[in-house]
Coordinates of C-alpha atoms in Angstrom, one line a residue:
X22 CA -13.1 -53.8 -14.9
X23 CA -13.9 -50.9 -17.1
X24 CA -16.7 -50.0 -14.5
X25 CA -14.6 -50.0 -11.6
X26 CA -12.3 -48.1 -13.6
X27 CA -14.3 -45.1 -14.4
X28 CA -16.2 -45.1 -10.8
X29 CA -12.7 -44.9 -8.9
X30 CA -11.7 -41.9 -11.5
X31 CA -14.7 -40.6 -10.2
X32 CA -15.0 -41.0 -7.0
X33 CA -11.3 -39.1 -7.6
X34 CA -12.6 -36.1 -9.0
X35 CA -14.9 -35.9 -6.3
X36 CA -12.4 -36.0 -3.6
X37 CA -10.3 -33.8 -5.9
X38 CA -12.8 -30.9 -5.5
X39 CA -13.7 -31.5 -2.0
X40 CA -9.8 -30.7 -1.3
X41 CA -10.4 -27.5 -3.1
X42 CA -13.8 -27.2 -1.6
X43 CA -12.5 -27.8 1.9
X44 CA -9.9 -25.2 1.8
X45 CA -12.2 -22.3 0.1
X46 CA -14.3 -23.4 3.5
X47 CA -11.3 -24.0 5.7
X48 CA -10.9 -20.0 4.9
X49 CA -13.5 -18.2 4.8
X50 CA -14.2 -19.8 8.5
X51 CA -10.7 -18.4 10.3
X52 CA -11.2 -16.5 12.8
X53 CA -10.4 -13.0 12.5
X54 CA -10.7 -10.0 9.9
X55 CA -13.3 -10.2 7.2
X56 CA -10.0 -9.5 5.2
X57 CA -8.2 -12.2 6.4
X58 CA -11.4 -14.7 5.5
X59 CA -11.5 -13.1 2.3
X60 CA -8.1 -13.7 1.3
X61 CA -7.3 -17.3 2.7
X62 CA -10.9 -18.6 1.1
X63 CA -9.4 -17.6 -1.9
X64 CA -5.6 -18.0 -1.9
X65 CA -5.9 -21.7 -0.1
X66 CA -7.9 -23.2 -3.0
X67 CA -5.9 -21.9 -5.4
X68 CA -2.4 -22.9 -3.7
X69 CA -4.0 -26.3 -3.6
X70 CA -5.2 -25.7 -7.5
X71 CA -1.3 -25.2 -8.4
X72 CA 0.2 -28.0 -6.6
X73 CA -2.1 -30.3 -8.5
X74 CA -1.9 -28.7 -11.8
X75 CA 2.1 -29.1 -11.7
X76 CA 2.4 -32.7 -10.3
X77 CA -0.6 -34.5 -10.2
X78 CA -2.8 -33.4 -12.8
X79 CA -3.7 -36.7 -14.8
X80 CA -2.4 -35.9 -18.3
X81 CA -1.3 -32.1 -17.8
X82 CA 1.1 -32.2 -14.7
X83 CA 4.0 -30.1 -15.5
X84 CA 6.0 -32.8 -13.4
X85 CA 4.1 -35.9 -13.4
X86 CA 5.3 -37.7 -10.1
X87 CA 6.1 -42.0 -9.7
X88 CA 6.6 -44.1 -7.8
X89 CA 7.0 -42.6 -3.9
X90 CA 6.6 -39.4 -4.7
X91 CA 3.2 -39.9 -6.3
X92 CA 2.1 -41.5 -3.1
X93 CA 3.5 -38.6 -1.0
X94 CA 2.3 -36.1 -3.0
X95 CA -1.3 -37.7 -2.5
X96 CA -1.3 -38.3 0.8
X97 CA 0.0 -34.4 1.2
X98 CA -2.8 -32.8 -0.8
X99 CA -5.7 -35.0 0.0
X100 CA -4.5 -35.2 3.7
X101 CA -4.1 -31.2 3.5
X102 CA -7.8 -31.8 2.5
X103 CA -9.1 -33.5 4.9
X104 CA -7.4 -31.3 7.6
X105 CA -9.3 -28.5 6.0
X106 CA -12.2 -30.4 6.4
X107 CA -11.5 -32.0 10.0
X108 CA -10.6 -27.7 11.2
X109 CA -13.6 -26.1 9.5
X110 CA -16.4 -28.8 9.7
X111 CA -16.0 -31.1 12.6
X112 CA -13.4 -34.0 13.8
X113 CA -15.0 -36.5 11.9
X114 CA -15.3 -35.0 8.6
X115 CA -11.6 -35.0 8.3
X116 CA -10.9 -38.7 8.6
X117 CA -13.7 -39.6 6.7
X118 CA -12.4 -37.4 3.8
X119 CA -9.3 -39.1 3.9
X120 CA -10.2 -42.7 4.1
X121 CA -12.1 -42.2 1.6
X122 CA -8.9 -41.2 -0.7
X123 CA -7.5 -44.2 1.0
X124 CA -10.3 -46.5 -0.5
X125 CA -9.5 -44.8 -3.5
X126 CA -5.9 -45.1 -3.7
X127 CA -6.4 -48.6 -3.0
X128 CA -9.0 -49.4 -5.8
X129 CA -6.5 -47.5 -8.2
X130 CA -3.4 -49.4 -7.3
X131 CA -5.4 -52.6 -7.7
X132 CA -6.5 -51.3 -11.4
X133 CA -3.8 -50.0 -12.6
X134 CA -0.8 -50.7 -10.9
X135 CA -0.2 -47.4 -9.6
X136 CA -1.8 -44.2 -8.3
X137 CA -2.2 -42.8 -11.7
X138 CA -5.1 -43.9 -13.7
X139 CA -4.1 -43.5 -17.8
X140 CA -6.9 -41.9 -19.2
X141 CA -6.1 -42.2 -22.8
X142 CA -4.5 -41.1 -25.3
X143 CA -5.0 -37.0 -25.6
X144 CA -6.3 -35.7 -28.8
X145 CA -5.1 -33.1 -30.7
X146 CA -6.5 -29.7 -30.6
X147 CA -8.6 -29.3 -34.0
X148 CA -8.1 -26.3 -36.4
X149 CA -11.2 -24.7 -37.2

């Protein structure tokens, strides 16, 4: 159990930076100005970067999402990912990407419960 555990929170992280990787990708391969590559190969990732880190960041979300809206905030950012993915790469890489969130999402739910794997109790910073 513990195995399964710790290969579906990484086969998480992976996807996880794919989504990030896939948009840095998805924009530096637009079509048009250097400029405009420039800018959306850097502002995509990091839109992506802040809708994580306030909702679905394991133990640091600003709002940790439930229920529905942990499922629809998934399904949002790791199908934004894959459409990234499916634009810059090729139609297949897309729906690969994502059913391989969905084989994750699935593995989780069977662990856990839910989509949000507990990853233990957080430490407190030590003073030097």
């Amino acid at each position: 159990m513990r195995i399964a555990k710790g290969a579906a929170l990484f086969l998480m992280f992976l996807l996880e930076l794919g989504v990030i990787a896939g948009a840095a990708v998805w924009g530096f391969t637009l079509d048009g100005a250097p400029v405009l590559r420039i800018v959306a190969g850097v502002v995509a990732p990091l839109l992506f970067i802040m809708m994580w880190a306030l909702f679905g960041a394991a133990r640091d979300a600003r709002f940790r999402l439930r229920g529905p809206w942990r499922i629809a905030l998934e399904i949002i950012w790791f199908g934004g990912g894959a459409v990234t993915w499916g634009v810059a790469v090729s139609a297949v890489a897309g729906p690969v990407f994502f059913a391989l969130w969905a084989v994750d999402a699935v593995a989780r739910y069977a662990l856990e419960g839910s989509l949000i794997v507990e990853t233990g109790a957080r430490r407190p910073a030590e003073v030097l």
